[in-house]
Amino acid sequence: MGEILLVTRPKFDDATEYLSYYASLILKEADNLRIEKKDFSGKEVTSKNISKFIEKKNPKLIFVNGHGDPNSLEGDEGEIIFSVQKNVHLLKDKLLYARACNAGLIFGKEMVKNNGGCFIGYNTPFTFWIDGKYSAIPAKDTLASLFLMPSNEIVNSLIKGHSAKSSNEKSKKMMIENMKKILQMEEKNEPGAMGWLGALWNNYEGQVVHGNEEMYF
């Protein structure tokens, strides 16, 4: 298996635009670390493209961004790229982080069944708030960063050689620090702070690891 990072970044609505931008930060860090990578972006995120690449190059770490549900992960315009019935065999013995809603409930468990792989993802909706002033410029949205930087930390930690368990813990620690920041905002009567806190807590509680927690990239 090649030490290759595969990233999927569909971009067809506000949510996927934000996820795509934050995933691009991981790609830059991978460049800094001289890690071999493959980025499928926008219309490139199709089941055909992804499955063909995995079969040919056998990447060890896969970072999926987009929409999901308990049974599947999606690519461009909602096309299913992985599900409990589709392409899950391609993920045997791999390390996958799904920044997508609910896939930890069923899909993540199915992915690691009877093999040495590891799934990191969510049993709940993955939620983040955005500042409407910057909806077209995710890089300037400091509100969204409270949610998306902790999720980035999972892959950021993995590509630096930490285990899945450690990377999950680092991400959750960052969430706790950001929840403390939000509580300070609430004390200053920041509108919306309690909603932000609830959303980040939801991510914290819902973030799970299935399979081999000691797996690393």
mmCIF file of C-alpha atoms in Angstrom:
data_model
loop_
_atom_site.group_PDB
_atom_site.id
_atom_site.type_symbol
_atom_site.label_atom_id
_atom_site.label_comp_id
_atom_site.label_asym_id
_atom_site.label_seq_id
_atom_site.Cartn_x
_atom_site.Cartn_y
_atom_site.Cartn_z
ATOM 1 C CA MET A 1 0.000 0.000 0.000
ATOM 2 C CA GLY A 2 1.401 3.378 -0.990
ATOM 3 C CA GLU A 3 1.777 6.187 1.518
ATOM 4 C CA ILE A 4 -0.469 8.370 -0.596
ATOM 5 C CA LEU A 5 -3.063 10.869 0.634
ATOM 6 C CA LEU A 6 -6.291 10.940 -1.387
ATOM 7 C CA VAL A 7 -8.568 13.960 -0.857
ATOM 8 C CA THR A 8 -12.077 14.481 -2.244
ATOM 9 C CA ARG A 9 -13.364 18.068 -2.436
ATOM 10 C CA PRO A 10 -16.738 18.528 -4.144
ATOM 11 C CA LYS A 11 -17.811 22.164 -4.482
ATOM 12 C CA PHE A 12 -21.470 22.617 -5.363
ATOM 13 C CA ASP A 13 -23.053 24.415 -2.392
ATOM 14 C CA ASP A 14 -22.032 26.642 0.540
ATOM 15 C CA ALA A 15 -21.193 23.711 2.816
ATOM 16 C CA THR A 16 -18.962 21.930 0.310
ATOM 17 C CA GLU A 17 -17.282 25.204 -0.690
ATOM 18 C CA TYR A 18 -16.196 25.662 2.934
ATOM 19 C CA LEU A 19 -15.111 22.050 3.343
ATOM 20 C CA SER A 20 -13.151 22.296 0.101
ATOM 21 C CA TYR A 21 -11.298 25.405 1.236
ATOM 22 C CA TYR A 22 -10.328 23.891 4.586
ATOM 23 C CA ALA A 23 -9.245 20.658 2.907
ATOM 24 C CA SER A 24 -6.985 22.745 0.660
ATOM 25 C CA LEU A 25 -5.059 23.758 3.794
ATOM 26 C CA ILE A 26 -4.301 20.082 4.389
ATOM 27 C CA LEU A 27 -3.071 19.744 0.818
ATOM 28 C CA LYS A 28 -0.685 22.648 1.389
ATOM 29 C CA GLU A 29 0.637 21.024 4.553
ATOM 30 C CA ALA A 30 1.103 17.759 2.670
ATOM 31 C CA ASP A 31 3.203 19.677 0.137
ATOM 32 C CA ASN A 32 5.300 21.090 2.975
ATOM 33 C CA LEU A 33 5.852 17.559 4.281
ATOM 34 C CA ARG A 34 6.570 16.242 0.768
ATOM 35 C CA ILE A 35 3.773 13.715 1.004
ATOM 36 C CA GLU A 36 2.490 12.192 -2.207
ATOM 37 C CA LYS A 37 -1.136 13.189 -2.686
ATOM 38 C CA LYS A 38 -4.046 13.175 -5.101
ATOM 39 C CA ASP A 39 -6.714 15.880 -5.022
ATOM 40 C CA PHE A 40 -10.073 15.322 -6.688
ATOM 41 C CA SER A 41 -11.906 18.656 -6.719
ATOM 42 C CA GLY A 42 -15.295 19.871 -7.924
ATOM 43 C CA LYS A 43 -16.680 17.917 -10.870
ATOM 44 C CA GLU A 44 -13.773 15.454 -10.615
ATOM 45 C CA VAL A 45 -15.278 13.891 -7.472
ATOM 46 C CA THR A 46 -17.081 11.001 -9.150
ATOM 47 C CA SER A 47 -17.377 7.370 -8.196
ATOM 48 C CA LYS A 48 -15.617 6.357 -11.406
ATOM 49 C CA ASN A 49 -12.610 8.632 -10.838
ATOM 50 C CA ILE A 50 -12.205 7.758 -7.168
ATOM 51 C CA SER A 51 -12.551 3.997 -7.566
ATOM 52 C CA LYS A 52 -10.173 3.941 -10.538
ATOM 53 C CA PHE A 53 -7.520 5.846 -8.577
ATOM 54 C CA ILE A 54 -7.810 3.607 -5.516
ATOM 55 C CA GLU A 55 -7.542 0.461 -7.617
ATOM 56 C CA LYS A 56 -4.463 1.805 -9.409
ATOM 57 C CA LYS A 57 -2.553 3.599 -6.644
ATOM 58 C CA ASN A 58 -3.865 2.000 -3.425
ATOM 59 C CA PRO A 59 -3.638 5.117 -1.194
ATOM 60 C CA LYS A 60 -3.327 4.463 2.518
ATOM 61 C CA LEU A 61 -5.087 7.629 3.785
ATOM 62 C CA ILE A 62 -8.364 8.925 2.345
ATOM 63 C CA PHE A 63 -9.892 12.257 3.382
ATOM 64 C CA VAL A 64 -13.512 12.553 2.230
ATOM 65 C CA ASN A 65 -15.279 15.925 2.321
ATOM 66 C CA GLY A 66 -18.931 16.353 1.457
ATOM 67 C CA HIS A 67 -22.390 15.188 2.343
ATOM 68 C CA GLY A 68 -23.185 11.825 3.839
ATOM 69 C CA ASP A 69 -25.755 9.702 5.613
ATOM 70 C CA PRO A 70 -25.594 6.616 7.829
ATOM 71 C CA ASN A 71 -24.984 4.344 4.835
ATOM 72 C CA SER A 72 -22.910 6.386 2.393
ATOM 73 C CA LEU A 73 -20.501 9.167 1.453
ATOM 74 C CA GLU A 74 -21.121 11.519 -1.450
ATOM 75 C CA GLY A 75 -19.114 13.305 -4.109
ATOM 76 C CA ASP A 76 -20.069 15.924 -6.675
ATOM 77 C CA GLU A 77 -23.764 16.860 -6.771
ATOM 78 C CA GLY A 78 -24.616 14.123 -4.287
ATOM 79 C CA GLU A 79 -23.284 11.177 -6.302
ATOM 80 C CA ILE A 80 -22.567 8.281 -3.961
ATOM 81 C CA ILE A 81 -18.876 7.405 -4.050
ATOM 82 C CA PHE A 82 -18.854 4.909 -1.162
ATOM 83 C CA SER A 83 -21.695 3.062 0.532
ATOM 84 C CA VAL A 84 -22.309 -0.190 2.365
ATOM 85 C CA GLN A 85 -23.250 -1.642 -1.053
ATOM 86 C CA LYS A 86 -20.822 0.281 -3.284
ATOM 87 C CA ASN A 87 -17.009 0.441 -3.341
ATOM 88 C CA VAL A 88 -16.639 -0.368 0.357
ATOM 89 C CA HIS A 89 -14.363 -3.278 -0.621
ATOM 90 C CA LEU A 90 -11.880 -0.708 -1.975
ATOM 91 C CA LEU A 91 -11.396 0.619 1.560
ATOM 92 C CA LYS A 92 -10.173 -2.614 3.131
ATOM 93 C CA ASP A 93 -7.222 -1.986 5.487
ATOM 94 C CA LYS A 94 -7.271 1.754 4.757
ATOM 95 C CA LEU A 95 -7.413 4.792 7.009
ATOM 96 C CA LEU A 96 -10.340 7.070 6.156
ATOM 97 C CA TYR A 97 -11.582 10.299 7.698
ATOM 98 C CA ALA A 98 -15.042 11.336 6.537
ATOM 99 C CA ARG A 99 -15.908 14.981 7.180
ATOM 100 C CA ALA A 100 -19.548 14.265 6.464
ATOM 101 C CA CYS A 101 -22.778 13.715 8.359
ATOM 102 C CA ASN A 102 -23.786 10.497 10.101
ATOM 103 C CA ALA A 103 -21.538 8.029 8.236
ATOM 104 C CA GLY A 104 -20.144 6.645 11.485
ATOM 105 C CA LEU A 105 -23.481 5.066 12.346
ATOM 106 C CA ILE A 106 -23.407 2.245 9.791
ATOM 107 C CA PHE A 107 -20.951 2.859 6.950
ATOM 108 C CA GLY A 108 -17.902 3.353 9.178
ATOM 109 C CA LYS A 109 -18.531 0.087 11.002
ATOM 110 C CA GLU A 110 -19.078 -1.779 7.747
ATOM 111 C CA MET A 111 -15.869 -0.349 6.273
ATOM 112 C CA VAL A 112 -13.663 -1.861 8.979
ATOM 113 C CA LYS A 113 -15.508 -5.158 9.383
ATOM 114 C CA ASN A 114 -13.123 -8.137 9.217
ATOM 115 C CA ASN A 115 -10.084 -6.066 8.236
ATOM 116 C CA GLY A 116 -7.363 -3.896 9.769
ATOM 117 C CA GLY A 117 -8.615 -0.537 8.554
ATOM 118 C CA CYS A 118 -9.754 2.500 10.503
ATOM 119 C CA PHE A 119 -12.652 4.910 10.032
ATOM 120 C CA ILE A 120 -12.868 8.336 11.684
ATOM 121 C CA GLY A 121 -16.104 10.243 11.260
ATOM 122 C CA TYR A 122 -19.408 11.195 12.863
ATOM 123 C CA ASN A 123 -22.438 9.453 14.347
ATOM 124 C CA THR A 124 -24.232 12.795 14.135
ATOM 125 C CA PRO A 125 -24.581 15.564 11.566
ATOM 126 C CA PHE A 126 -21.245 17.350 11.144
ATOM 127 C CA THR A 127 -22.241 20.932 11.872
ATOM 128 C CA PHE A 128 -20.612 24.317 11.452
ATOM 129 C CA TRP A 129 -21.748 27.918 11.456
ATOM 130 C CA ILE A 130 -20.615 30.558 9.007
ATOM 131 C CA ASP A 131 -20.468 34.338 9.100
ATOM 132 C CA GLY A 132 -22.719 35.508 6.279
ATOM 133 C CA LYS A 133 -20.407 38.447 5.573
ATOM 134 C CA TYR A 134 -17.748 36.017 4.379
ATOM 135 C CA SER A 135 -19.813 33.253 2.777
ATOM 136 C CA ALA A 136 -17.969 33.808 -0.508
ATOM 137 C CA ILE A 137 -14.562 34.073 1.221
ATOM 138 C CA PRO A 138 -14.171 31.112 3.628
ATOM 139 C CA ALA A 139 -10.562 32.100 4.382
ATOM 140 C CA LYS A 140 -11.763 35.214 6.219
ATOM 141 C CA ASP A 141 -14.526 33.513 8.203
ATOM 142 C CA THR A 142 -13.223 33.225 11.760
ATOM 143 C CA LEU A 143 -16.528 31.804 12.992
ATOM 144 C CA ALA A 144 -16.349 28.809 10.666
ATOM 145 C CA SER A 145 -12.749 28.192 11.705
ATOM 146 C CA LEU A 146 -13.921 27.352 15.245
ATOM 147 C CA PHE A 147 -15.542 24.235 13.798
ATOM 148 C CA LEU A 148 -13.390 23.403 10.796
ATOM 149 C CA MET A 149 -9.883 23.783 12.192
ATOM 150 C CA PRO A 150 -10.461 21.067 14.828
ATOM 151 C CA SER A 151 -11.676 18.735 12.089
ATOM 152 C CA ASN A 152 -8.617 19.615 9.990
ATOM 153 C CA GLU A 153 -6.463 18.633 12.939
ATOM 154 C CA ILE A 154 -7.372 14.980 12.419
ATOM 155 C CA VAL A 155 -5.686 14.776 9.023
ATOM 156 C CA ASN A 156 -3.014 17.301 9.960
ATOM 157 C CA SER A 157 -2.010 15.003 12.808
ATOM 158 C CA LEU A 158 -2.259 11.832 10.729
ATOM 159 C CA ILE A 159 0.074 13.092 8.006
ATOM 160 C CA LYS A 160 2.620 13.959 10.697
ATOM 161 C CA GLY A 161 2.728 10.330 11.790
ATOM 162 C CA HIS A 162 0.328 10.221 14.731
ATOM 163 C CA SER A 163 -2.090 7.330 15.228
ATOM 164 C CA ALA A 164 -5.804 7.528 14.545
ATOM 165 C CA LYS A 165 -6.481 7.492 18.281
ATOM 166 C CA SER A 166 -4.028 10.307 18.984
ATOM 167 C CA SER A 167 -5.278 12.366 16.034
ATOM 168 C CA ASN A 168 -8.858 12.043 17.240
ATOM 169 C CA GLU A 169 -7.807 13.116 20.727
ATOM 170 C CA LYS A 170 -5.912 16.146 19.404
ATOM 171 C CA SER A 171 -8.963 17.204 17.421
ATOM 172 C CA LYS A 172 -11.253 16.866 20.420
ATOM 173 C CA LYS A 173 -8.837 18.813 22.603
ATOM 174 C CA MET A 174 -8.970 21.660 20.085
ATOM 175 C CA MET A 175 -12.769 21.517 20.174
ATOM 176 C CA ILE A 176 -12.724 21.887 23.949
ATOM 177 C CA GLU A 177 -10.474 24.938 23.670
ATOM 178 C CA ASN A 178 -12.804 26.458 21.091
ATOM 179 C CA MET A 179 -15.846 25.759 23.261
ATOM 180 C CA LYS A 180 -14.115 27.691 26.042
ATOM 181 C CA LYS A 181 -13.622 30.599 23.623
ATOM 182 C CA ILE A 182 -17.305 30.501 22.718
ATOM 183 C CA LEU A 183 -18.288 30.534 26.400
ATOM 184 C CA GLN A 184 -16.207 33.678 26.817
ATOM 185 C CA MET A 185 -18.110 35.186 23.882
ATOM 186 C CA GLU A 186 -21.395 34.250 25.573
ATOM 187 C CA GLU A 187 -20.273 36.047 28.724
ATOM 188 C CA LYS A 188 -19.836 39.141 26.547
ATOM 189 C CA ASN A 189 -23.387 38.677 25.205
ATOM 190 C CA GLU A 190 -22.260 37.672 21.730
ATOM 191 C CA PRO A 191 -25.426 36.923 19.715
ATOM 192 C CA GLY A 192 -25.605 33.303 18.641
ATOM 193 C CA ALA A 193 -22.879 32.016 20.951
ATOM 194 C CA MET A 194 -25.005 29.342 22.594
ATOM 195 C CA GLY A 195 -26.032 28.007 19.197
ATOM 196 C CA TRP A 196 -22.374 27.796 18.186
ATOM 197 C CA LEU A 197 -21.561 25.996 21.420
ATOM 198 C CA GLY A 198 -24.309 23.446 20.839
ATOM 199 C CA ALA A 199 -23.118 22.756 17.309
ATOM 200 C CA LEU A 200 -19.503 22.253 18.355
ATOM 201 C CA TRP A 201 -20.550 20.025 21.239
ATOM 202 C CA ASN A 202 -22.553 17.962 18.762
ATOM 203 C CA ASN A 203 -19.400 17.455 16.675
ATOM 204 C CA TYR A 204 -17.401 16.590 19.789
ATOM 205 C CA GLU A 205 -19.898 13.990 20.970
ATOM 206 C CA GLY A 206 -20.464 12.568 17.506
ATOM 207 C CA GLN A 207 -16.827 12.181 16.419
ATOM 208 C CA VAL A 208 -15.936 8.481 16.539
ATOM 209 C CA VAL A 209 -13.183 6.055 15.605
ATOM 210 C CA HIS A 210 -14.043 2.559 14.339
ATOM 211 C CA GLY A 211 -11.576 -0.227 13.730
ATOM 212 C CA ASN A 212 -7.833 -0.106 14.352
ATOM 213 C CA GLU A 213 -7.257 2.963 16.533
ATOM 214 C CA GLU A 214 -3.500 2.442 16.471
ATOM 215 C CA MET A 215 -3.343 2.722 12.674
ATOM 216 C CA TYR A 216 -1.179 5.496 11.294
ATOM 217 C CA PHE A 217 -0.240 6.926 7.903
#
